[in-house]
Amino acid sequence: MTAQLWCFGESGNAYKAALTMELAGYDWSPVYVDFFNGASRTPEFRALNEMGEIPVFREGDLTLTQSAVIQLHIAEKTGRFQGSDRNEVLRWIMFDNHKLSAQVGTARFLMNFVPHDKRPQSVIDYLLGRLKPVYKTLESHLEGRDWVADNAPTIADFACCSYLYYPEPFGFDRAEWPNIDRWLEAISALPGWKHPYDLMPGNPSDRAVKEDT
Amino acid sequence: MTAQLWCFGESGNAYKAALTMELAGYDWSPVYVDFFNGASRTPEFRALNEMGEIPVFREGDLTLTQSAVIQLHIAEKTGRFQGSDRNEVLRWIMFDNHKLSAQVGTARFLMNFVPHDKRPQSVIDYLLGRLKPVYKTLESHLEGRDWVADNAPTIADFACCSYLYYPEPFGFDRAEWPNIDRWLEAISALPGWKHPYDLMPGNPSDRAVKEDT
């Protein structure tokens, strides 16, 4: 049975689930959510996920939301990328979710996907200031290590990396963080790795074309 | 063996772990972290938790960080508050961590614990605006339900409620959210429940006294 993932290319949170499935060789297909035209704010989407968030995973009767829950489900079902210590894997997923992705995702959204005249610069500056120590924690942690939570890649790597491959500016420059840069290279060298814009439907250039025509 | 929890009264994230232990009848004692005087930014604290965050749990050789990891550990070890569906419990913990607590905690900090002339009003307004739909999601979810993730209290309840008992203003008024209000009443009626300022050392009135003298 092919699993379905409601997602869109710009969503780093969806990428965590999609990348885990892709690298684990899971049978899945994407269902495009036209987020930028309000598709996640409809009653139909709310019926699918009362939290109104992407991604949503469905496989037969099973519906899961929250990327971490989907990642754990795939890892447990396939035996891939679980790591040797559930607590260590989960604590980096938690760190990613509340400290890294939550703030990177918001900063990138405000800096790129909001009309120029509606970008709240003081909020952006605040988020970018709070993100520096987060990158620093990750950079220090990766000193002398290949992977975030084990001596092999785990779902914690696929959570923490999720927003860091995007090309739009969000105050992050790989060249400033050599350990993070090396680690991102290593993840993208894994067999089957794909960039979020190649793995999931939708990306900013689609919209640029649409808005131009 | 008595477990130790590095914590302080104002930390809703520490409260999630402390409340779970207290209600589960776990043998634990608090280790006060003087957060407001920089105790979590010292090299000693970084050696304990490289993420620089509170809470930290230690029991013999085992050190755990991230409230969700500590909550799961206690629930699994005691068989209390696990719920019948790990995925459902975890998805509400994830929702709390990245959408609710992360933003409530920041808004409350900026509105109360930063000197008046350094409070970034535009950032506060932004966070309060983003929190309304989060409260709305929780309010809707609790319609016709007693508990967040099962038909009995689980660690998901103790995560989602964590910041909502604090008396300082952070843009949340229980009277506006009747289902949340009823649910907070039910949690605080559980045997052994304590308010964060009664469960953990340190609260704003201590500091007020100290600053006055």
Tab-separated table of C-alpha atoms in Angstrom:
chain	number	residue	atom	x	y	z
A	1	MET	CA	0.000	0.000	0.000
A	2	THR	CA	1.412	3.369	-0.997
A	3	ALA	CA	1.477	5.866	1.855
A	4	GLN	CA	0.448	9.444	1.115
A	5	LEU	CA	2.119	12.563	2.445
A	6	TRP	CA	0.318	15.912	2.275
A	7	CYS	CA	3.195	18.308	1.651
A	8	PHE	CA	4.676	21.108	-0.449
A	9	GLY	CA	8.234	21.861	-1.496
A	10	GLU	CA	8.758	24.895	0.723
A	11	SER	CA	7.835	23.009	3.916
A	12	GLY	CA	10.889	21.926	5.859
A	13	ASN	CA	8.590	20.147	8.294
A	14	ALA	CA	7.164	18.041	5.454
A	15	TYR	CA	10.712	17.461	4.186
A	16	LYS	CA	11.644	15.730	7.467
A	17	ALA	CA	8.968	13.097	6.841
A	18	ALA	CA	9.510	12.890	3.063
A	19	LEU	CA	13.295	12.536	3.364
A	20	THR	CA	12.957	9.838	6.031
A	21	MET	CA	10.618	7.853	3.783
A	22	GLU	CA	12.730	8.372	0.670
A	23	LEU	CA	16.000	7.314	2.311
A	24	ALA	CA	14.301	4.328	3.979
A	25	GLY	CA	12.991	3.176	0.589
A	26	TYR	CA	9.402	3.560	1.783
A	27	ASP	CA	6.551	3.306	-0.709
A	28	TRP	CA	5.034	6.793	-0.639
A	29	SER	CA	3.621	9.493	-2.883
A	30	PRO	CA	3.124	13.209	-2.264
A	31	VAL	CA	-0.240	14.980	-2.157
A	32	TYR	CA	0.361	18.631	-2.996
A	33	VAL	CA	-1.043	21.194	-0.559
A	34	ASP	CA	-1.366	24.640	-2.157
A	35	PHE	CA	-0.352	26.307	1.095
A	36	PHE	CA	0.289	29.738	-0.415
A	37	ASN	CA	-3.269	29.858	-1.690
A	38	GLY	CA	-4.748	28.916	1.665
A	39	ALA	CA	-5.282	25.172	1.108
A	40	SER	CA	-4.274	24.333	4.678
A	41	ARG	CA	-6.832	26.777	6.097
A	42	THR	CA	-9.899	25.110	4.528
A	43	PRO	CA	-12.474	23.071	6.505
A	44	GLU	CA	-11.444	20.034	4.418
A	45	PHE	CA	-7.835	20.303	5.547
A	46	ARG	CA	-8.875	20.943	9.155
A	47	ALA	CA	-10.894	17.723	8.991
A	48	LEU	CA	-7.693	15.933	7.966
A	49	ASN	CA	-5.567	17.662	10.625
A	50	GLU	CA	-7.238	19.769	13.295
A	51	MET	CA	-3.866	21.427	13.953
A	52	GLY	CA	-3.971	22.900	10.431
A	53	GLU	CA	-0.351	21.907	9.886
A	54	ILE	CA	1.647	20.184	7.196
A	55	PRO	CA	2.714	17.353	6.863
A	56	VAL	CA	-0.057	14.780	7.177
A	57	PHE	CA	0.693	11.089	6.601
A	58	ARG	CA	-1.927	8.532	5.647
A	59	GLU	CA	-1.581	4.823	5.135
A	60	GLY	CA	-4.813	2.850	4.983
A	61	ASP	CA	-6.764	3.700	8.126
A	62	LEU	CA	-3.775	5.275	9.850
A	63	THR	CA	-3.446	9.060	9.810
A	64	LEU	CA	-0.464	10.674	11.534
A	65	THR	CA	0.506	14.307	11.954
A	66	GLN	CA	3.569	16.069	13.347
A	67	SER	CA	6.768	15.300	11.465
A	68	ALA	CA	8.416	13.667	14.488
A	69	VAL	CA	5.560	11.183	14.865
A	70	ILE	CA	5.749	10.303	11.172
A	71	GLN	CA	9.541	9.981	11.318
A	72	LEU	CA	9.341	7.645	14.323
A	73	HIS	CA	6.647	5.540	12.636
A	74	ILE	CA	8.773	5.069	9.499
A	75	ALA	CA	11.931	4.358	11.496
A	76	GLU	CA	10.182	1.794	13.692
A	77	LYS	CA	8.408	0.135	10.777
A	78	THR	CA	11.486	-0.159	8.570
A	79	GLY	CA	14.116	-0.518	11.278
A	80	ARG	CA	16.070	2.260	9.544
A	81	PHE	CA	17.557	5.421	11.080
A	82	GLN	CA	16.330	4.693	14.611
A	83	GLY	CA	19.742	4.996	16.199
A	84	SER	CA	20.863	3.014	19.214
A	85	ASP	CA	19.387	5.340	21.882
A	86	ARG	CA	15.797	6.501	21.447
A	87	ASN	CA	16.213	9.211	24.083
A	88	GLU	CA	19.248	10.738	22.371
A	89	VAL	CA	17.517	10.714	18.978
A	90	LEU	CA	14.350	12.228	20.410
A	91	ARG	CA	16.102	14.972	22.337
A	92	TRP	CA	17.671	16.304	19.124
A	93	ILE	CA	14.329	16.053	17.352
A	94	MET	CA	12.780	18.096	20.172
A	95	PHE	CA	15.619	20.620	19.998
A	96	ASP	CA	15.066	20.905	16.261
A	97	ASN	CA	11.319	21.268	16.505
A	98	HIS	CA	11.106	23.973	19.148
A	99	LYS	CA	14.409	25.815	18.788
A	100	LEU	CA	15.699	25.342	15.250
A	101	SER	CA	12.938	24.613	12.727
A	102	ALA	CA	10.255	26.653	14.486
A	103	GLN	CA	12.408	29.775	14.285
A	104	VAL	CA	14.160	29.103	10.957
A	105	GLY	CA	10.858	28.310	9.298
A	106	THR	CA	9.290	31.520	10.556
A	107	ALA	CA	12.306	33.683	9.681
A	108	ARG	CA	12.503	32.230	6.156
A	109	PHE	CA	8.772	32.694	5.661
A	110	LEU	CA	8.847	36.329	6.768
A	111	MET	CA	11.995	37.092	4.740
A	112	ASN	CA	10.852	35.475	1.497
A	113	PHE	CA	7.187	34.590	1.280
A	114	VAL	CA	5.519	37.712	2.661
A	115	PRO	CA	5.089	40.760	0.378
A	116	HIS	CA	8.029	43.149	0.698
A	117	ASP	CA	5.998	45.907	2.321
A	118	LYS	CA	4.574	43.544	4.936
A	119	ARG	CA	7.825	42.074	6.245
A	120	PRO	CA	8.144	42.872	9.969
A	121	GLN	CA	11.836	43.679	10.155
A	122	SER	CA	11.960	43.869	13.956
A	123	VAL	CA	10.505	40.365	14.240
A	124	ILE	CA	12.930	39.074	11.598
A	125	ASP	CA	15.879	40.658	13.436
A	126	TYR	CA	14.697	39.137	16.710
A	127	LEU	CA	14.440	35.648	15.202
A	128	LEU	CA	17.832	35.900	13.478
A	129	GLY	CA	19.390	36.958	16.778
A	130	ARG	CA	17.862	33.991	18.567
A	131	LEU	CA	18.998	31.587	15.840
A	132	LYS	CA	22.732	32.326	16.162
A	133	PRO	CA	23.150	30.448	19.474
A	134	VAL	CA	21.064	27.604	18.055
A	135	TYR	CA	23.431	27.197	15.088
A	136	LYS	CA	26.298	27.489	17.544
A	137	THR	CA	24.940	24.635	19.664
A	138	LEU	CA	24.627	22.436	16.582
A	139	GLU	CA	28.080	23.463	15.301
A	140	SER	CA	29.705	22.633	18.660
A	141	HIS	CA	27.838	19.369	18.932
A	142	LEU	CA	29.081	18.264	15.499
A	143	GLU	CA	32.726	18.914	16.394
A	144	GLY	CA	34.380	15.520	15.963
A	145	ARG	CA	31.093	13.816	15.134
A	146	ASP	CA	29.656	12.644	11.841
A	147	TRP	CA	26.010	12.486	12.868
A	148	VAL	CA	23.783	14.212	15.390
A	149	ALA	CA	22.550	11.397	17.627
A	150	ASP	CA	24.507	8.231	16.864
A	151	ASN	CA	27.501	7.014	14.868
A	152	ALA	CA	25.222	6.571	11.869
A	153	PRO	CA	22.490	8.777	10.360
A	154	THR	CA	19.188	8.860	12.231
A	155	ILE	CA	15.875	10.642	11.952
A	156	ALA	CA	17.381	13.331	14.213
A	157	ASP	CA	19.723	14.298	11.348
A	158	PHE	CA	16.789	14.441	8.941
A	159	ALA	CA	14.925	16.727	11.365
A	160	CYS	CA	17.779	19.118	12.145
A	161	CYS	CA	18.899	19.481	8.511
A	162	SER	CA	15.471	20.082	7.089
A	163	TYR	CA	15.435	23.843	6.562
A	164	LEU	CA	19.162	24.197	5.982
A	165	TYR	CA	19.195	23.113	2.311
A	166	TYR	CA	16.843	25.852	1.147
A	167	PRO	CA	18.390	28.453	-1.153
A	168	GLU	CA	16.318	31.446	-0.005
A	169	PRO	CA	18.034	33.772	2.478
A	170	PHE	CA	17.212	33.242	6.139
A	171	GLY	CA	20.354	34.456	7.852
A	172	PHE	CA	22.226	31.161	7.557
A	173	ASP	CA	25.453	30.811	5.599
A	174	ARG	CA	26.937	27.313	5.529
A	175	ALA	CA	30.438	28.755	5.091
A	176	GLU	CA	30.232	30.248	8.597
A	177	TRP	CA	29.588	26.859	10.197
A	178	PRO	CA	32.161	24.327	8.949
A	179	ASN	CA	30.906	21.361	11.006
A	180	ILE	CA	27.308	21.948	9.953
A	181	ASP	CA	28.481	22.343	6.352
A	182	ARG	CA	30.381	19.016	6.449
A	183	TRP	CA	27.400	17.275	8.031
A	184	LEU	CA	24.940	18.675	5.442
A	185	GLU	CA	27.310	17.401	2.722
A	186	ALA	CA	27.319	13.961	4.320
A	187	ILE	CA	23.517	13.801	4.481
A	188	SER	CA	23.179	14.898	0.869
A	189	ALA	CA	25.666	12.170	-0.130
A	190	LEU	CA	23.399	9.422	1.270
A	191	PRO	CA	22.017	7.134	-1.461
A	192	GLY	CA	18.637	8.404	-2.608
A	193	TRP	CA	18.944	11.877	-1.058
A	194	LYS	CA	16.983	14.586	-2.822
A	195	HIS	CA	16.702	18.324	-2.274
A	196	PRO	CA	13.291	19.372	-0.893
A	197	TYR	CA	12.369	21.041	-4.188
A	198	ASP	CA	13.117	17.785	-6.023
A	199	LEU	CA	11.420	15.527	-3.494
A	200	MET	CA	8.114	17.370	-3.043
A	201	PRO	CA	5.867	19.262	-5.477
A	202	GLY	CA	5.881	23.065	-5.507
A	203	ASN	CA	8.637	25.629	-5.186
A	204	PRO	CA	9.002	29.411	-5.392
A	205	SER	CA	9.807	29.409	-9.119
A	206	ASP	CA	6.390	27.880	-9.864
A	207	ARG	CA	4.753	30.777	-8.115
A	208	ALA	CA	7.005	33.349	-9.735
A	209	VAL	CA	5.936	32.039	-13.150
A	210	LYS	CA	2.292	32.006	-12.140
A	211	GLU	CA	2.451	35.533	-10.781
A	212	ASP	CA	4.183	36.784	-13.936
A	213	THR	CA	1.564	35.396	-16.297
B	1	MET	CA	17.629	6.545	44.267
B	2	THR	CA	16.266	10.074	44.224
B	3	ALA	CA	16.244	11.614	40.753
B	4	GLN	CA	17.351	15.241	40.393
B	5	LEU	CA	15.738	17.851	38.201
B	6	TRP	CA	17.590	21.074	37.385
B	7	CYS	CA	14.758	23.574	37.260
B	8	PHE	CA	13.334	26.901	38.428
B	9	GLY	CA	9.804	28.001	39.176
B	10	GLU	CA	9.316	30.238	36.155
B	11	SER	CA	10.197	27.483	33.672
B	12	GLY	CA	7.116	25.936	32.123
B	13	ASN	CA	9.386	23.473	30.352
B	14	ALA	CA	10.773	22.278	33.683
B	15	TYR	CA	7.229	22.150	35.065
B	16	LYS	CA	6.260	19.547	32.428
B	17	ALA	CA	8.889	17.176	33.819
B	18	ALA	CA	8.349	18.102	37.481
B	19	LEU	CA	4.557	17.740	37.299
B	20	THR	CA	4.838	14.371	35.549
B	21	MET	CA	7.152	13.099	38.297
B	22	GLU	CA	5.046	14.549	41.108
B	23	LEU	CA	1.758	13.118	39.839
B	24	ALA	CA	3.399	9.744	39.126
B	25	GLY	CA	4.702	9.624	42.718
B	26	TYR	CA	8.285	9.576	41.475
B	27	ASP	CA	11.146	10.009	43.945
B	28	TRP	CA	12.730	13.301	42.843
B	29	SER	CA	14.182	16.518	44.191
B	30	PRO	CA	14.743	19.878	42.501
B	31	VAL	CA	18.138	21.476	41.885
B	32	TYR	CA	17.593	25.216	41.605
B	33	VAL	CA	19.052	26.932	38.529
B	34	ASP	CA	19.444	30.673	39.016
B	35	PHE	CA	18.450	31.334	35.416
B	36	PHE	CA	17.868	35.057	35.851
B	37	ASN	CA	21.437	35.498	37.054
B	38	GLY	CA	22.885	33.573	34.127
B	39	ALA	CA	23.364	30.155	35.766
B	40	SER	CA	22.329	28.318	32.588
B	41	ARG	CA	24.929	30.181	30.522
B	42	THR	CA	27.960	29.005	32.517
B	43	PRO	CA	30.493	26.431	31.236
B	44	GLU	CA	29.412	24.168	34.120
B	45	PHE	CA	25.810	24.147	32.979
B	46	ARG	CA	26.848	23.676	29.329
B	47	ALA	CA	28.812	20.612	30.448
B	48	LEU	CA	25.586	19.260	31.938
B	49	ASN	CA	23.477	20.167	28.901
B	50	GLU	CA	25.186	21.357	25.730
B	51	MET	CA	21.832	22.796	24.586
B	52	GLY	CA	21.963	25.225	27.509
B	53	GLU	CA	18.329	24.531	28.317
B	54	ILE	CA	16.331	23.707	31.419
B	55	PRO	CA	15.205	21.129	32.564
B	56	VAL	CA	17.925	18.525	33.021
B	57	PHE	CA	17.112	15.184	34.663
B	58	ARG	CA	19.704	12.976	36.332
B	59	GLU	CA	19.270	9.588	37.921
B	60	GLY	CA	22.467	7.695	38.652
B	61	ASP	CA	24.433	7.545	35.395
B	62	LEU	CA	21.474	8.602	33.289
B	63	THR	CA	21.220	12.233	32.210
B	64	LEU	CA	18.252	13.309	30.082
B	65	THR	CA	17.361	16.672	28.604
B	66	GLN	CA	14.317	18.000	26.746
B	67	SER	CA	11.104	17.883	28.760
B	68	ALA	CA	9.423	15.457	26.342
B	69	VAL	CA	12.235	12.929	26.727
B	70	ILE	CA	12.033	13.174	30.517
B	71	GLN	CA	8.240	12.885	30.457
B	72	LEU	CA	8.392	9.765	28.279
B	73	HIS	CA	11.041	8.219	30.515
B	74	ILE	CA	8.917	8.726	33.652
B	75	ALA	CA	5.744	7.500	31.946
B	76	GLU	CA	7.442	4.386	30.606
B	77	LYS	CA	9.203	3.622	33.887
B	78	THR	CA	6.133	4.052	36.082
B	79	GLY	CA	3.479	2.942	33.596
B	80	ARG	CA	1.573	6.148	34.420
B	81	PHE	CA	0.144	8.745	32.026
B	82	GLN	CA	1.359	6.983	28.861
B	83	GLY	CA	-2.053	6.865	27.236
B	84	SER	CA	-3.223	4.100	24.938
B	85	ASP	CA	-1.721	5.514	21.715
B	86	ARG	CA	1.893	6.676	21.815
B	87	ASN	CA	1.512	8.501	18.481
B	88	GLU	CA	-1.492	10.505	19.660
B	89	VAL	CA	0.252	11.462	22.911
B	90	LEU	CA	3.440	12.420	21.107
B	91	ARG	CA	1.722	14.514	18.457
B	92	TRP	CA	0.196	16.763	21.118
B	93	ILE	CA	3.539	16.994	22.896
B	94	MET	CA	5.127	18.069	19.600
B	95	PHE	CA	2.328	20.582	19.017
B	96	ASP	CA	2.884	21.954	22.496
B	97	ASN	CA	6.651	22.173	22.165
B	98	HIS	CA	6.891	23.950	18.833
B	99	LYS	CA	3.623	25.870	18.618
B	100	LEU	CA	2.334	26.490	22.135
B	101	SER	CA	5.106	26.501	24.771
B	102	ALA	CA	7.818	27.873	22.491
B	103	GLN	CA	5.717	30.946	21.759
B	104	VAL	CA	3.960	31.341	25.127
B	105	GLY	CA	7.265	31.004	26.943
B	106	THR	CA	8.880	33.673	24.795
B	107	ALA	CA	5.914	36.052	24.992
B	108	ARG	CA	5.701	35.702	28.776
B	109	PHE	CA	9.441	36.227	29.137
B	110	LEU	CA	9.431	39.386	27.007
B	111	MET	CA	6.303	40.766	28.702
B	112	ASN	CA	7.427	40.158	32.277
B	113	PHE	CA	11.074	39.300	32.765
B	114	VAL	CA	12.797	41.851	30.524
B	115	PRO	CA	13.293	45.415	31.808
B	116	HIS	CA	10.394	47.651	30.774
B	117	ASP	CA	12.481	49.776	28.431
B	118	LYS	CA	13.841	46.724	26.630
B	119	ARG	CA	10.560	44.988	25.805
B	120	PRO	CA	10.252	44.644	22.020
B	121	GLN	CA	6.567	45.455	21.593
B	122	SER	CA	6.446	44.519	17.900
B	123	VAL	CA	7.828	41.056	18.665
B	124	ILE	CA	5.383	40.637	21.566
B	125	ASP	CA	2.476	41.658	19.328
B	126	TYR	CA	3.615	39.243	16.657
B	127	LEU	CA	3.801	36.341	19.132
B	128	LEU	CA	0.419	37.147	20.697
B	129	GLY	CA	-1.118	37.217	17.228
B	130	ARG	CA	0.346	33.821	16.404
B	131	LEU	CA	-0.840	32.352	19.709
B	132	LYS	CA	-4.564	33.045	19.179
B	133	PRO	CA	-5.016	30.268	16.570
B	134	VAL	CA	-2.976	27.928	18.777
B	135	TYR	CA	-5.348	28.457	21.729
B	136	LYS	CA	-8.224	28.066	19.277
B	137	THR	CA	-6.921	24.685	18.107
B	138	LEU	CA	-6.639	23.482	21.708
B	139	GLU	CA	-10.063	24.898	22.621
B	140	SER	CA	-11.715	23.155	19.650
B	141	HIS	CA	-9.907	19.922	20.356
B	142	LEU	CA	-11.168	19.903	23.962
B	143	GLU	CA	-14.797	20.327	22.908
B	144	GLY	CA	-16.538	17.245	24.318
B	145	ARG	CA	-13.250	15.807	25.619
B	146	ASP	CA	-11.836	15.637	29.117
B	147	TRP	CA	-8.184	15.103	28.186
B	148	VAL	CA	-5.932	15.974	25.284
B	149	ALA	CA	-4.760	12.602	23.983
B	150	ASP	CA	-6.763	9.835	25.638
B	151	ASN	CA	-9.793	9.316	27.897
B	152	ALA	CA	-7.494	9.749	30.906
B	153	PRO	CA	-4.736	12.249	31.704
B	154	THR	CA	-1.438	11.714	29.896
B	155	ILE	CA	1.909	13.441	29.648
B	156	ALA	CA	0.438	15.359	26.681
B	157	ASP	CA	-1.873	17.171	29.136
B	158	PHE	CA	1.069	17.969	31.401
B	159	ALA	CA	2.971	19.403	28.410
B	160	CYS	CA	0.157	21.505	26.943
B	161	CYS	CA	-0.950	22.956	30.288
B	162	SER	CA	2.509	23.889	31.495
B	163	TYR	CA	2.603	27.635	30.888
B	164	LEU	CA	-1.119	28.215	31.316
B	165	TYR	CA	-1.158	28.257	35.138
B	166	TYR	CA	1.246	31.185	35.445
B	167	PRO	CA	-0.237	34.380	36.873
B	168	GLU	CA	1.902	36.849	34.892
B	169	PRO	CA	0.204	38.371	31.824
B	170	PHE	CA	0.997	36.766	28.476
B	171	GLY	CA	-2.120	37.482	26.483
B	172	PHE	CA	-4.059	34.463	27.739
B	173	ASP	CA	-7.284	34.757	29.713
B	174	ARG	CA	-8.831	31.472	30.802
B	175	ALA	CA	-12.297	33.028	30.790
B	176	GLU	CA	-12.087	33.421	27.009
B	177	TRP	CA	-11.499	29.713	26.482
B	178	PRO	CA	-14.112	27.688	28.409
B	179	ASN	CA	-12.929	24.232	27.330
B	180	ILE	CA	-9.310	25.032	28.174
B	181	ASP	CA	-10.473	26.486	31.495
B	182	ARG	CA	-12.426	23.333	32.367
B	183	TRP	CA	-9.475	21.133	31.385
B	184	LEU	CA	-7.004	23.199	33.461
B	185	GLU	CA	-9.389	22.837	36.417
B	186	ALA	CA	-9.453	19.060	35.922
B	187	ILE	CA	-5.654	18.802	35.814
B	188	SER	CA	-5.283	20.918	38.946
B	189	ALA	CA	-7.817	18.643	40.697
B	190	LEU	CA	-5.612	15.564	40.180
B	191	PRO	CA	-4.263	14.157	43.485
B	192	GLY	CA	-0.847	15.658	44.202
B	193	TRP	CA	-1.085	18.518	41.693
B	194	LYS	CA	0.908	21.595	42.577
B	195	HIS	CA	1.258	24.992	40.964
B	196	PRO	CA	4.684	25.534	39.336
B	197	TYR	CA	5.639	28.089	41.997
B	198	ASP	CA	4.843	25.542	44.717
B	199	LEU	CA	6.495	22.594	42.962
B	200	MET	CA	9.829	24.150	42.005
B	201	PRO	CA	12.116	26.645	43.766
B	202	GLY	CA	12.181	30.271	42.652
B	203	ASN	CA	9.464	32.692	41.596
B	204	PRO	CA	9.170	36.371	40.672
B	205	SER	CA	8.397	37.485	44.226
B	206	ASP	CA	11.790	36.163	45.407
B	207	ARG	CA	13.481	38.366	42.854
B	208	ALA	CA	11.314	41.347	43.676
B	209	VAL	CA	12.403	41.086	47.305
B	210	LYS	CA	16.028	40.648	46.339
B	211	GLU	CA	15.939	43.620	43.989
B	212	ASP	CA	14.284	45.783	46.609
B	213	THR	CA	16.889	45.051	49.264
